[in-house]
Amino acid sequence: SLFCSFTLWKMLWTKLKISLSLSAGQMTDLIYTEKELVQSLKEYIKAEESKLAAVKSWANKLDVLTRVSTSDPEGYLAHPVNAYKLMKRLNTEWSELESLVLQDPSDGFISNMSVHRQYFPDEEDEKGAAKALMRLQDTYQLDSESFSKGKLPGVHSSAFLTVDDCYDMGKTAYNDADYYHAVLWMQQSLRQLDAGEEAVVSKADVLDYLSYSVYQMGDLPRAIELTRRLVAIDPSHQRAGGNLRYFERLLSKQLIELKQVYQPASEEPIQLGTYARPKDHLPERETYEALCRGEGVKMTNARRSRLFCRYRDGNRNPRLLLKPVKEEDEWDSPHIVRYLDVLSHEEIEKIKELAKPRLARATVRDPKTGVLTTANYRVSKSAWLEGEEDPVIARVNQRIEDITGLTVETAELLQVANYGVGGQYEPHYDFSRKDEPDAFKRLGTGNRVATFLNYMSDVEAGGATVFPDFGAAIWPRKGTAVFWYNLFKSGEGDYRTRHAACPVLVGSKWVSNKWIHERGQEFLRPCGLTEVD
């Protein structure tokens, strides 16, 4: 560094002052020493200029990027690729810039970084954003190339993923032993490298991960072909040779056991559908995801003929007499209705304003303990708002009571949820089942008899509320609300109401919901004569 060079110069000058009787030869040595110091100084300046040029390049790139993103933050983040790259940039790339600047500390920059660092996403956040893209890929059957080029249904955007982005996506999956997605993303990284795109990651690194992931998917011929390609690129690769011999022995053994002849690997490139997606914990996964795509909806002409729209005045409720609410049937059995113009734009903005400072990872109620806890199958941010906090919340609570004819005195607080990139809530019941009797014990208000769900935003793509049991899909419409009963009049759970919030593909989904409980409804919704009335 300049300080070291200056210190050395000072030491030499001090020594020169002390020993002025040095010979001409020795003086000559000092000349060359000085020259070396000058060269050292030049190298330092060159290194600083190189570093400054790199920082300037970063600044220019990020200046352009932030001008675009800040011009319409919600619109920018509506694209899942932009959301993922923001997470990646703040967690990984800004840290690299920090390391670059730290080579010769810049107090102003570092103090600024220290102040803002606490608000940056961490590694888990970046990993979560990557998994969100994979979740969208699965649900909406999008190949990696569509994401890489920013080509999403009905969206025209310049958002794209580089070779290194795709590689990092693949590596995230690989580190989770998710070889299915690792193959898809490493293949896309390789495809872009083969097309001549520049990258930090080497083709050998991509082939290393890809070949082993393909092997884990059970495709030995293709794993051998990819490993041979890796050996050709890097003959000294520490694992490639051993892996190749192992794969070849394994394939030979399999062919002998099955009495088959060797078939070379398919020349078709790996794409969505090449390998079967592994099964997971959700039995209705395929039905649920098909409904999210708008497929398999069981809305027949006969059923549609039984759906009507009407005005409701809440049994001549004085607050609804002059302005009755518009009600539309969404489904006949179980009966699901949608109410129009339930929330105004101003009310929605106020609710969002109150909720935003408190948004935290959404929770579910543990069926055994009744305690709220986070779960991987619910990915959103939520906040709970009390009626006393603001007249708007009190007014919304009163409106729900007027429309439904049920008391909200024993209902849970208004829950506001925001589903961002890949945000979802997998199939679940709102009510507690017989095997989880303590789910709402702490509340002392009985089971959740009904759900009132306000849609506070339109969603560009995805984000439907679906009911896999009977094949219904309800799409968000800002200002409307949907309502259904979770329990029969007997208090028995209606198991048909198992539902899900589909992942948001493009956009941001805001909802608020009121879970209405049994206590207080005894005379407002009396028991029926049978269990299923």
Short mmCIF file of C-alpha atoms in Angstrom, two decimals:
data_model
loop_
_atom_site.label_atom_id
_atom_site.label_comp_id
_atom_site.label_asym_id
_atom_site.label_seq_id
_atom_site.Cartn_x
_atom_site.Cartn_y
_atom_site.Cartn_z
CA SER A 1 0.00 0.00 0.00
CA LEU A 2 1.00 3.67 -0.25
CA PHE A 3 1.55 3.73 3.53
CA CYS A 4 3.97 0.78 3.32
CA SER A 5 5.84 2.35 0.41
CA PHE A 6 6.10 5.67 2.27
CA THR A 7 7.35 3.92 5.45
CA LEU A 8 10.03 2.05 3.51
CA TRP A 9 11.07 5.27 1.76
CA LYS A 10 11.33 7.05 5.15
CA MET A 11 13.45 4.22 6.62
CA LEU A 12 15.82 4.34 3.67
CA TRP A 13 16.07 8.14 3.82
CA THR A 14 16.80 7.97 7.57
CA LYS A 15 19.53 5.41 6.90
CA LEU A 16 20.93 7.60 4.10
CA LYS A 17 21.12 10.62 6.43
CA ILE A 18 22.98 8.58 9.05
CA SER A 19 25.52 7.11 6.64
CA LEU A 20 26.47 9.83 4.18
CA SER A 21 29.97 8.34 3.76
CA LEU A 22 28.54 5.52 1.62
CA SER A 23 30.53 4.75 -1.54
CA ALA A 24 29.36 5.74 -5.00
CA GLY A 25 28.50 2.08 -5.62
CA GLN A 26 26.34 2.00 -2.57
CA MET A 27 24.74 5.30 -3.62
CA THR A 28 23.97 3.70 -6.97
CA ASP A 29 22.18 0.93 -5.11
CA LEU A 30 20.01 3.56 -3.46
CA ILE A 31 19.15 4.97 -6.90
CA TYR A 32 17.86 1.56 -7.93
CA THR A 33 16.10 1.23 -4.60
CA GLU A 34 14.39 4.52 -5.28
CA LYS A 35 13.46 3.29 -8.74
CA GLU A 36 11.95 0.17 -7.20
CA LEU A 37 10.01 2.36 -4.77
CA VAL A 38 8.71 4.46 -7.66
CA GLN A 39 7.73 1.26 -9.49
CA SER A 40 6.05 0.05 -6.32
CA LEU A 41 4.23 3.38 -6.08
CA LYS A 42 3.11 3.07 -9.73
CA GLU A 43 1.85 -0.45 -9.11
CA TYR A 44 -0.07 0.81 -6.12
CA ILE A 45 -1.62 3.62 -8.19
CA LYS A 46 -2.41 1.16 -10.98
CA ALA A 47 -4.06 -1.19 -8.51
CA GLU A 48 -6.07 1.71 -7.05
CA GLU A 49 -7.09 2.88 -10.53
CA SER A 50 -8.06 -0.65 -11.49
CA LYS A 51 -10.09 -0.95 -8.33
CA LEU A 52 -11.64 2.49 -8.91
CA ALA A 53 -12.50 1.54 -12.49
CA ALA A 54 -14.19 -1.62 -11.22
CA VAL A 55 -16.13 0.37 -8.61
CA LYS A 56 -17.09 2.96 -11.27
CA SER A 57 -18.32 0.19 -13.53
CA TRP A 58 -20.43 -1.18 -10.65
CA ALA A 59 -21.76 2.29 -9.86
CA ASN A 60 -22.75 3.00 -13.49
CA LYS A 61 -24.45 -0.38 -13.86
CA LEU A 62 -26.32 -0.01 -10.56
CA ASP A 63 -27.20 3.62 -11.29
CA VAL A 64 -29.02 2.56 -14.46
CA LEU A 65 -30.61 -0.38 -12.63
CA THR A 66 -31.86 1.66 -9.66
CA ARG A 67 -33.25 4.39 -11.94
CA VAL A 68 -35.41 1.73 -13.57
CA SER A 69 -36.37 -0.02 -10.31
CA THR A 70 -37.20 3.16 -8.36
CA SER A 71 -39.33 4.59 -11.16
CA ASP A 72 -41.93 1.89 -10.40
CA PRO A 73 -40.82 -0.29 -7.44
CA GLU A 74 -43.96 -2.44 -7.32
CA GLY A 75 -44.00 -2.92 -11.08
CA TYR A 76 -40.30 -3.80 -11.08
CA LEU A 77 -40.70 -6.33 -8.24
CA ALA A 78 -43.81 -7.75 -9.87
CA HIS A 79 -41.50 -9.73 -12.13
CA PRO A 80 -40.16 -12.74 -10.19
CA VAL A 81 -36.77 -12.64 -11.96
CA ASN A 82 -36.26 -9.02 -10.81
CA ALA A 83 -37.22 -10.02 -7.26
CA TYR A 84 -34.76 -12.95 -7.27
CA LYS A 85 -31.93 -10.84 -8.73
CA LEU A 86 -32.54 -8.11 -6.11
CA MET A 87 -32.15 -10.74 -3.36
CA LYS A 88 -29.04 -12.13 -5.05
CA ARG A 89 -27.54 -8.68 -5.64
CA LEU A 90 -27.97 -7.51 -2.07
CA ASN A 91 -26.85 -10.78 -0.48
CA THR A 92 -23.97 -11.75 -2.80
CA GLU A 93 -22.87 -9.04 -5.21
CA TRP A 94 -22.91 -6.07 -2.83
CA SER A 95 -20.79 -8.18 -0.46
CA GLU A 96 -18.28 -8.69 -3.29
CA LEU A 97 -18.21 -4.93 -3.83
CA GLU A 98 -17.72 -4.44 -0.11
CA SER A 99 -14.71 -6.79 -0.20
CA LEU A 100 -13.28 -4.88 -3.16
CA VAL A 101 -13.51 -1.54 -1.37
CA LEU A 102 -12.15 -3.06 1.86
CA GLN A 103 -8.82 -3.79 0.13
CA ASP A 104 -8.04 -0.19 1.10
CA PRO A 105 -10.76 0.81 3.56
CA SER A 106 -12.96 3.71 2.64
CA ASP A 107 -14.53 4.90 5.89
CA GLY A 108 -17.50 6.63 4.27
CA PHE A 109 -18.51 3.61 2.22
CA ILE A 110 -17.93 1.06 4.98
CA SER A 111 -19.85 3.05 7.61
CA ASN A 112 -22.69 3.39 5.13
CA MET A 113 -22.57 -0.35 4.43
CA SER A 114 -22.57 -1.06 8.17
CA VAL A 115 -25.68 1.05 8.70
CA HIS A 116 -27.62 -0.59 5.87
CA ARG A 117 -26.19 -4.09 6.15
CA GLN A 118 -28.64 -5.03 8.92
CA TYR A 119 -31.49 -4.57 6.47
CA PHE A 120 -29.97 -6.64 3.68
CA PRO A 121 -31.34 -10.08 2.82
CA ASP A 122 -29.14 -12.89 4.07
CA GLU A 123 -28.18 -16.20 2.52
CA GLU A 124 -31.45 -17.80 3.58
CA ASP A 125 -33.39 -15.01 1.85
CA GLU A 126 -31.48 -15.49 -1.39
CA LYS A 127 -32.05 -19.24 -1.13
CA GLY A 128 -35.74 -18.63 -0.51
CA ALA A 129 -36.00 -16.42 -3.60
CA ALA A 130 -34.31 -19.11 -5.70
CA LYS A 131 -36.73 -21.73 -4.39
CA ALA A 132 -39.61 -19.39 -5.19
CA LEU A 133 -38.55 -19.33 -8.85
CA MET A 134 -38.39 -23.14 -8.83
CA ARG A 135 -41.84 -23.29 -7.23
CA LEU A 136 -43.22 -21.07 -10.00
CA GLN A 137 -41.43 -23.18 -12.58
CA ASP A 138 -43.16 -26.31 -11.28
CA THR A 139 -46.62 -24.87 -10.71
CA TYR A 140 -46.91 -23.07 -14.04
CA GLN A 141 -44.82 -25.57 -16.04
CA LEU A 142 -42.27 -23.02 -17.22
CA ASP A 143 -38.89 -24.12 -18.53
CA SER A 144 -35.67 -22.57 -17.28
CA GLU A 145 -35.14 -20.76 -20.58
CA SER A 146 -38.44 -18.89 -20.18
CA PHE A 147 -37.26 -17.58 -16.82
CA SER A 148 -33.76 -16.90 -18.08
CA LYS A 149 -35.08 -14.71 -20.89
CA GLY A 150 -37.81 -13.16 -18.73
CA LYS A 151 -40.55 -14.65 -20.90
CA LEU A 152 -43.50 -15.14 -18.57
CA PRO A 153 -47.18 -15.43 -19.57
CA GLY A 154 -48.52 -12.07 -20.72
CA VAL A 155 -45.39 -10.21 -19.63
CA HIS A 156 -42.90 -8.31 -21.78
CA SER A 157 -39.79 -7.52 -19.76
CA SER A 158 -36.06 -7.04 -20.10
CA ALA A 159 -35.45 -9.05 -16.92
CA PHE A 160 -33.09 -11.94 -17.63
CA LEU A 161 -30.81 -14.41 -15.88
CA THR A 162 -27.13 -14.67 -16.77
CA VAL A 163 -25.06 -17.87 -16.95
CA ASP A 164 -23.88 -17.22 -13.41
CA ASP A 165 -27.45 -16.61 -12.18
CA CYS A 166 -28.59 -19.94 -13.65
CA TYR A 167 -25.53 -21.66 -12.19
CA ASP A 168 -26.31 -20.25 -8.73
CA MET A 169 -29.92 -21.41 -9.06
CA GLY A 170 -28.69 -24.90 -9.92
CA LYS A 171 -26.21 -24.87 -7.07
CA THR A 172 -28.93 -23.86 -4.58
CA ALA A 173 -30.97 -26.87 -5.68
CA TYR A 174 -27.93 -29.17 -5.69
CA ASN A 175 -26.96 -28.20 -2.12
CA ASP A 176 -30.49 -29.20 -1.06
CA ALA A 177 -30.10 -32.56 -2.85
CA ASP A 178 -32.81 -31.34 -5.24
CA TYR A 179 -31.23 -32.88 -8.34
CA TYR A 180 -34.36 -32.43 -10.45
CA HIS A 181 -34.07 -28.64 -10.39
CA ALA A 182 -30.27 -28.75 -10.32
CA VAL A 183 -30.38 -30.49 -13.72
CA LEU A 184 -32.79 -27.94 -15.21
CA TRP A 185 -30.78 -24.92 -14.12
CA MET A 186 -27.29 -26.31 -14.78
CA GLN A 187 -28.52 -27.32 -18.25
CA GLN A 188 -29.71 -23.75 -18.86
CA SER A 189 -26.38 -22.38 -17.65
CA LEU A 190 -24.58 -24.73 -20.05
CA ARG A 191 -26.93 -23.79 -22.92
CA GLN A 192 -26.09 -20.09 -22.46
CA LEU A 193 -22.36 -20.84 -22.19
CA ASP A 194 -22.51 -22.89 -25.40
CA ALA A 195 -24.23 -19.92 -27.07
CA GLY A 196 -21.15 -17.81 -26.31
CA GLU A 197 -22.34 -15.83 -23.29
CA GLU A 198 -19.51 -14.66 -21.05
CA ALA A 199 -19.48 -15.74 -17.44
CA VAL A 200 -17.36 -15.99 -14.30
CA VAL A 201 -18.19 -19.68 -13.84
CA SER A 202 -16.35 -22.13 -16.09
CA LYS A 203 -17.98 -24.68 -18.38
CA ALA A 204 -16.10 -27.40 -16.46
CA ASP A 205 -17.78 -26.37 -13.19
CA VAL A 206 -21.22 -26.45 -14.80
CA LEU A 207 -20.58 -29.86 -16.38
CA ASP A 208 -19.31 -31.18 -13.04
CA TYR A 209 -22.58 -30.36 -11.26
CA LEU A 210 -24.76 -31.26 -14.23
CA SER A 211 -23.25 -34.69 -14.87
CA TYR A 212 -23.54 -35.75 -11.22
CA SER A 213 -27.12 -34.42 -10.95
CA VAL A 214 -28.10 -36.33 -14.11
CA TYR A 215 -26.56 -39.47 -12.56
CA GLN A 216 -28.66 -38.89 -9.44
CA MET A 217 -31.75 -38.70 -11.68
CA GLY A 218 -30.90 -42.21 -12.89
CA ASP A 219 -29.80 -41.32 -16.44
CA LEU A 220 -26.42 -43.08 -16.64
CA PRO A 221 -25.90 -42.81 -20.45
CA ARG A 222 -26.30 -39.03 -20.35
CA ALA A 223 -24.21 -38.74 -17.17
CA ILE A 224 -21.40 -40.61 -18.99
CA GLU A 225 -21.69 -38.38 -22.05
CA LEU A 226 -21.56 -35.19 -19.95
CA THR A 227 -18.62 -36.49 -17.89
CA ARG A 228 -16.71 -37.35 -21.08
CA ARG A 229 -17.27 -33.80 -22.23
CA LEU A 230 -15.93 -32.57 -18.88
CA VAL A 231 -12.80 -34.74 -19.18
CA ALA A 232 -12.21 -33.41 -22.72
CA ILE A 233 -12.35 -29.82 -21.43
CA ASP A 234 -10.32 -30.47 -18.26
CA PRO A 235 -8.35 -33.77 -18.35
CA SER A 236 -6.82 -33.03 -14.94
CA HIS A 237 -10.18 -32.53 -13.19
CA GLN A 238 -9.89 -34.19 -9.78
CA ARG A 239 -13.26 -36.00 -9.86
CA ALA A 240 -14.17 -36.37 -13.52
CA GLY A 241 -11.97 -39.37 -14.35
CA GLY A 242 -13.06 -41.34 -11.29
CA ASN A 243 -16.73 -40.48 -11.86
CA LEU A 244 -16.50 -41.55 -15.51
CA ARG A 245 -15.02 -44.95 -14.65
CA TYR A 246 -17.63 -45.45 -11.91
CA PHE A 247 -20.55 -44.51 -14.19
CA GLU A 248 -19.29 -46.80 -16.96
CA ARG A 249 -18.88 -49.77 -14.57
CA LEU A 250 -22.32 -49.16 -13.13
CA LEU A 251 -23.95 -48.98 -16.57
CA SER A 252 -22.14 -52.11 -17.73
CA LYS A 253 -23.36 -53.98 -14.65
CA GLN A 254 -26.95 -52.80 -15.20
CA LEU A 255 -26.92 -53.86 -18.87
CA ILE A 256 -25.65 -57.33 -17.97
CA GLU A 257 -28.27 -57.75 -15.23
CA LEU A 258 -31.09 -56.59 -17.48
CA LYS A 259 -29.67 -58.36 -20.56
CA GLN A 260 -29.85 -55.18 -22.57
CA VAL A 261 -27.66 -53.63 -25.26
CA TYR A 262 -26.02 -50.25 -24.66
CA GLN A 263 -28.08 -47.37 -26.03
CA PRO A 264 -26.27 -44.03 -26.39
CA ALA A 265 -27.66 -41.03 -24.53
CA SER A 266 -30.55 -39.19 -26.15
CA GLU A 267 -29.44 -36.31 -28.33
CA GLU A 268 -32.50 -34.33 -27.26
CA PRO A 269 -31.48 -31.51 -24.90
CA ILE A 270 -32.59 -31.78 -21.28
CA GLN A 271 -35.75 -29.76 -20.75
CA LEU A 272 -38.89 -29.63 -18.62
CA GLY A 273 -40.40 -33.10 -18.78
CA THR A 274 -37.17 -34.99 -19.58
CA TYR A 275 -37.16 -36.35 -16.03
CA ALA A 276 -40.12 -37.04 -13.75
CA ARG A 277 -40.49 -34.61 -10.89
CA PRO A 278 -40.13 -36.42 -7.54
CA LYS A 279 -43.28 -36.84 -5.45
CA ASP A 280 -43.60 -34.84 -2.25
CA HIS A 281 -45.79 -34.64 0.88
CA LEU A 282 -48.85 -33.23 -0.90
CA PRO A 283 -51.20 -35.92 -2.28
CA GLU A 284 -53.20 -33.50 -4.44
CA ARG A 285 -50.14 -31.70 -5.83
CA GLU A 286 -50.99 -32.28 -9.51
CA THR A 287 -54.65 -31.28 -9.11
CA TYR A 288 -53.74 -28.20 -7.09
CA GLU A 289 -51.11 -26.98 -9.57
CA ALA A 290 -53.37 -27.69 -12.58
CA LEU A 291 -56.08 -25.50 -11.02
CA CYS A 292 -53.50 -22.76 -10.45
CA ARG A 293 -52.84 -22.84 -14.21
CA GLY A 294 -56.57 -22.66 -14.88
CA GLU A 295 -56.70 -26.30 -15.95
CA GLY A 296 -59.15 -28.91 -14.65
CA VAL A 297 -61.70 -26.38 -13.38
CA LYS A 298 -64.96 -28.31 -13.07
CA MET A 299 -67.28 -25.49 -14.06
CA THR A 300 -69.86 -27.23 -16.26
CA ASN A 301 -72.74 -25.58 -18.10
CA ALA A 302 -75.19 -27.27 -15.72
CA ARG A 303 -73.35 -25.84 -12.71
CA ARG A 304 -73.04 -22.41 -14.29
CA SER A 305 -76.82 -22.37 -14.84
CA ARG A 306 -77.27 -22.62 -11.07
CA LEU A 307 -75.13 -19.55 -10.34
CA PHE A 308 -76.80 -16.16 -9.93
CA CYS A 309 -76.06 -12.61 -8.84
CA ARG A 310 -78.20 -10.54 -6.50
CA TYR A 311 -78.32 -7.53 -4.16
CA ARG A 312 -78.12 -8.22 -0.41
CA ASP A 313 -79.36 -5.82 2.24
CA GLY A 314 -78.42 -8.05 5.21
CA ASN A 315 -82.03 -8.74 6.20
CA ARG A 316 -82.86 -5.04 5.98
CA ASN A 317 -79.76 -3.97 7.84
CA PRO A 318 -79.96 -0.15 8.12
CA ARG A 319 -76.37 0.21 6.89
CA LEU A 320 -77.17 -1.74 3.70
CA LEU A 321 -80.69 -0.50 2.93
CA LEU A 322 -79.64 2.46 0.81
CA LYS A 323 -76.63 0.69 -0.67
CA PRO A 324 -77.13 -3.08 -0.75
CA VAL A 325 -74.06 -5.18 -1.46
CA LYS A 326 -73.67 -6.93 -4.81
CA GLU A 327 -73.34 -10.70 -4.42
CA GLU A 328 -72.26 -13.19 -7.10
CA ASP A 329 -72.28 -16.97 -6.81
CA GLU A 330 -68.80 -18.41 -7.47
CA TRP A 331 -69.74 -22.04 -6.71
CA ASP A 332 -72.94 -23.88 -5.93
CA SER A 333 -71.92 -26.65 -3.51
CA PRO A 334 -70.28 -25.84 -1.20
CA HIS A 335 -71.74 -22.39 -1.65
CA ILE A 336 -69.03 -19.77 -2.28
CA VAL A 337 -70.03 -16.19 -3.01
CA ARG A 338 -68.13 -13.09 -4.10
CA TYR A 339 -69.11 -9.60 -2.90
CA LEU A 340 -68.31 -6.66 -5.15
CA ASP A 341 -67.09 -3.19 -4.11
CA VAL A 342 -66.48 -4.30 -0.53
CA LEU A 343 -63.35 -2.19 -0.03
CA SER A 344 -62.59 1.17 -1.62
CA HIS A 345 -59.16 2.06 -2.97
CA GLU A 346 -58.66 4.50 -0.06
CA GLU A 347 -59.56 1.85 2.51
CA ILE A 348 -57.19 -0.65 0.89
CA GLU A 349 -54.33 1.85 0.95
CA LYS A 350 -55.00 2.65 4.62
CA ILE A 351 -55.04 -1.05 5.56
CA LYS A 352 -51.75 -1.60 3.69
CA GLU A 353 -50.24 1.48 5.35
CA LEU A 354 -51.13 0.13 8.80
CA ALA A 355 -49.92 -3.38 8.00
CA LYS A 356 -46.61 -2.68 6.23
CA PRO A 357 -44.52 -1.80 9.32
CA ARG A 358 -45.65 -5.04 11.01
CA LEU A 359 -45.43 -7.51 8.16
CA ALA A 360 -43.65 -10.65 9.31
CA ARG A 361 -43.38 -14.20 8.01
CA ALA A 362 -46.93 -15.58 8.02
CA THR A 363 -47.76 -18.21 10.61
CA VAL A 364 -50.16 -21.13 10.95
CA ARG A 365 -51.72 -22.43 14.14
CA ASP A 366 -50.04 -25.60 15.38
CA PRO A 367 -52.84 -28.20 15.59
CA LYS A 368 -51.35 -29.83 18.70
CA THR A 369 -50.50 -26.76 20.77
CA GLY A 370 -52.65 -24.02 19.25
CA VAL A 371 -49.53 -21.79 19.09
CA LEU A 372 -48.81 -19.77 15.94
CA THR A 373 -45.71 -20.95 14.08
CA THR A 374 -44.13 -20.60 10.62
CA ALA A 375 -44.42 -23.38 8.03
CA ASN A 376 -42.77 -24.07 4.67
CA TYR A 377 -46.15 -24.57 3.00
CA ARG A 378 -47.18 -20.99 3.77
CA VAL A 379 -44.91 -18.40 2.16
CA SER A 380 -46.15 -14.85 2.68
CA LYS A 381 -45.84 -11.90 5.06
CA SER A 382 -48.74 -11.06 7.35
CA ALA A 383 -49.86 -8.64 10.04
CA TRP A 384 -52.82 -8.57 12.44
CA LEU A 385 -54.87 -5.37 12.87
CA GLU A 386 -57.26 -4.51 15.70
CA GLY A 387 -60.49 -2.55 15.22
CA GLU A 388 -59.42 0.01 17.84
CA GLU A 389 -56.32 0.97 15.89
CA ASP A 390 -58.05 2.94 13.17
CA PRO A 391 -61.62 3.81 12.14
CA VAL A 392 -61.05 2.06 8.79
CA ILE A 393 -60.42 -1.31 10.50
CA ALA A 394 -63.47 -0.86 12.73
CA ARG A 395 -65.53 0.03 9.65
CA VAL A 396 -64.32 -3.04 7.72
CA ASN A 397 -65.11 -5.32 10.68
CA GLN A 398 -68.61 -3.84 10.92
CA ARG A 399 -69.13 -4.26 7.17
CA ILE A 400 -68.17 -7.95 7.36
CA GLU A 401 -70.71 -8.41 10.16
CA ASP A 402 -73.42 -6.59 8.19
CA ILE A 403 -72.82 -8.56 4.99
CA THR A 404 -72.55 -12.03 6.55
CA GLY A 405 -75.15 -11.62 9.27
CA LEU A 406 -72.65 -13.17 11.71
CA THR A 407 -71.09 -11.52 14.73
CA VAL A 408 -67.39 -10.66 14.55
CA GLU A 409 -67.15 -10.12 18.30
CA THR A 410 -65.59 -13.59 18.62
CA ALA A 411 -63.71 -13.47 15.30
CA GLU A 412 -59.95 -13.31 15.00
CA LEU A 413 -58.29 -9.98 14.25
CA LEU A 414 -58.20 -8.80 10.64
CA GLN A 415 -55.20 -10.54 9.11
CA VAL A 416 -53.43 -8.75 6.25
CA ALA A 417 -51.18 -10.84 4.03
CA ASN A 418 -48.85 -9.96 1.18
CA TYR A 419 -47.75 -12.66 -1.24
CA GLY A 420 -44.71 -11.61 -3.23
CA VAL A 421 -42.61 -13.60 -5.69
CA GLY A 422 -43.63 -17.25 -5.44
CA GLY A 423 -45.77 -16.50 -2.37
CA GLN A 424 -48.29 -19.26 -1.67
CA TYR A 425 -50.31 -21.16 0.91
CA GLU A 426 -50.53 -24.85 0.00
CA PRO A 427 -53.82 -26.81 0.39
CA HIS A 428 -55.12 -26.55 3.95
CA TYR A 429 -58.28 -26.38 6.05
CA ASP A 430 -59.22 -23.18 7.86
CA PHE A 431 -61.11 -25.13 10.56
CA SER A 432 -59.59 -27.55 13.09
CA ARG A 433 -60.28 -31.24 12.56
CA LYS A 434 -61.23 -33.83 15.17
CA ASP A 435 -57.61 -35.01 15.47
CA GLU A 436 -56.51 -31.48 16.50
CA PRO A 437 -59.05 -30.47 19.18
CA ASP A 438 -56.74 -27.93 20.85
CA ALA A 439 -56.05 -25.80 17.73
CA PHE A 440 -58.26 -22.89 18.92
CA LYS A 441 -58.59 -23.85 22.59
CA ARG A 442 -56.63 -20.81 23.72
CA LEU A 443 -59.08 -18.48 21.95
CA GLY A 444 -62.09 -20.00 23.71
CA THR A 445 -64.37 -19.09 20.81
CA GLY A 446 -64.90 -22.48 19.18
CA ASN A 447 -63.94 -23.49 15.67
CA ARG A 448 -63.66 -21.29 12.58
CA VAL A 449 -67.19 -21.36 11.21
CA ALA A 450 -66.56 -19.16 8.14
CA THR A 451 -63.90 -17.34 6.12
CA PHE A 452 -64.27 -13.83 4.70
CA LEU A 453 -61.42 -13.08 2.28
CA ASN A 454 -60.83 -9.57 0.88
CA TYR A 455 -58.80 -9.19 -2.33
CA MET A 456 -56.89 -5.91 -2.04
CA SER A 457 -55.05 -6.06 -5.36
CA ASP A 458 -55.30 -7.42 -8.85
CA VAL A 459 -52.62 -9.96 -9.74
CA GLU A 460 -51.07 -9.98 -13.22
CA ALA A 461 -50.52 -13.74 -13.28
CA GLY A 462 -51.11 -16.51 -10.76
CA GLY A 463 -52.38 -16.04 -7.22
CA ALA A 464 -55.76 -17.80 -7.56
CA THR A 465 -57.63 -19.31 -4.60
CA VAL A 466 -58.29 -22.93 -5.55
CA PHE A 467 -60.32 -25.78 -4.06
CA PRO A 468 -58.78 -29.10 -5.24
CA ASP A 469 -61.57 -31.28 -3.82
CA PHE A 470 -64.24 -29.98 -6.19
CA GLY A 471 -62.12 -28.24 -8.85
CA ALA A 472 -62.85 -24.55 -8.30
CA ALA A 473 -60.51 -21.65 -9.03
CA ILE A 474 -61.31 -18.10 -7.87
CA TRP A 475 -59.18 -15.27 -9.24
CA PRO A 476 -58.30 -12.11 -7.30
CA ARG A 477 -60.20 -8.93 -8.19
CA LYS A 478 -59.30 -5.80 -6.28
CA GLY A 479 -62.02 -4.53 -3.96
CA THR A 480 -64.01 -7.78 -3.97
CA ALA A 481 -64.31 -10.42 -1.24
CA VAL A 482 -65.21 -14.11 -1.20
CA PHE A 483 -67.05 -15.87 1.60
CA TRP A 484 -67.72 -19.50 2.50
CA TYR A 485 -68.68 -21.61 5.50
CA ASN A 486 -66.04 -24.02 6.82
CA LEU A 487 -68.52 -25.85 9.06
CA PHE A 488 -71.95 -27.32 8.46
CA LYS A 489 -74.74 -25.96 10.70
CA SER A 490 -74.20 -29.01 12.92
CA GLY A 491 -70.66 -27.84 13.69
CA GLU A 492 -69.12 -30.67 11.65
CA GLY A 493 -66.26 -29.63 9.37
CA ASP A 494 -66.93 -29.39 5.63
CA TYR A 495 -63.87 -31.21 4.31
CA ARG A 496 -64.61 -30.04 0.78
CA THR A 497 -63.39 -26.56 1.73
CA ARG A 498 -59.71 -27.56 1.72
CA HIS A 499 -58.19 -24.75 -0.36
CA ALA A 500 -54.94 -23.11 -1.36
CA ALA A 501 -53.47 -19.75 -2.39
CA CYS A 502 -51.58 -20.38 -5.64
CA PRO A 503 -48.08 -18.95 -6.05
CA VAL A 504 -47.98 -15.41 -7.44
CA LEU A 505 -46.29 -15.61 -10.84
CA VAL A 506 -46.22 -11.93 -11.74
CA GLY A 507 -47.35 -9.10 -9.49
CA SER A 508 -47.98 -8.68 -5.79
CA LYS A 509 -51.03 -10.10 -4.06
CA TRP A 510 -52.55 -8.30 -1.08
CA VAL A 511 -55.41 -9.89 0.87
CA SER A 512 -57.04 -9.45 4.24
CA ASN A 513 -59.19 -12.05 5.90
CA LYS A 514 -61.51 -12.46 8.84
CA TRP A 515 -61.87 -15.89 10.41
CA ILE A 516 -65.30 -15.95 12.06
CA HIS A 517 -65.71 -18.34 15.02
CA GLU A 518 -68.65 -20.39 16.34
CA ARG A 519 -69.33 -18.63 19.63
CA GLY A 520 -72.03 -15.98 19.33
CA GLN A 521 -73.54 -17.47 16.17
CA GLU A 522 -75.95 -19.82 17.99
CA PHE A 523 -79.04 -17.76 17.10
CA LEU A 524 -77.62 -16.17 13.96
CA ARG A 525 -76.93 -19.53 12.32
CA PRO A 526 -78.93 -22.19 14.21
CA CYS A 527 -78.13 -25.90 14.01
CA GLY A 528 -79.65 -27.95 11.17
CA LEU A 529 -81.52 -31.22 11.48
CA THR A 530 -78.70 -33.36 10.05
CA GLU A 531 -74.91 -33.40 10.22
CA VAL A 532 -74.54 -31.98 6.73
CA ASP A 533 -77.22 -29.27 6.68
#
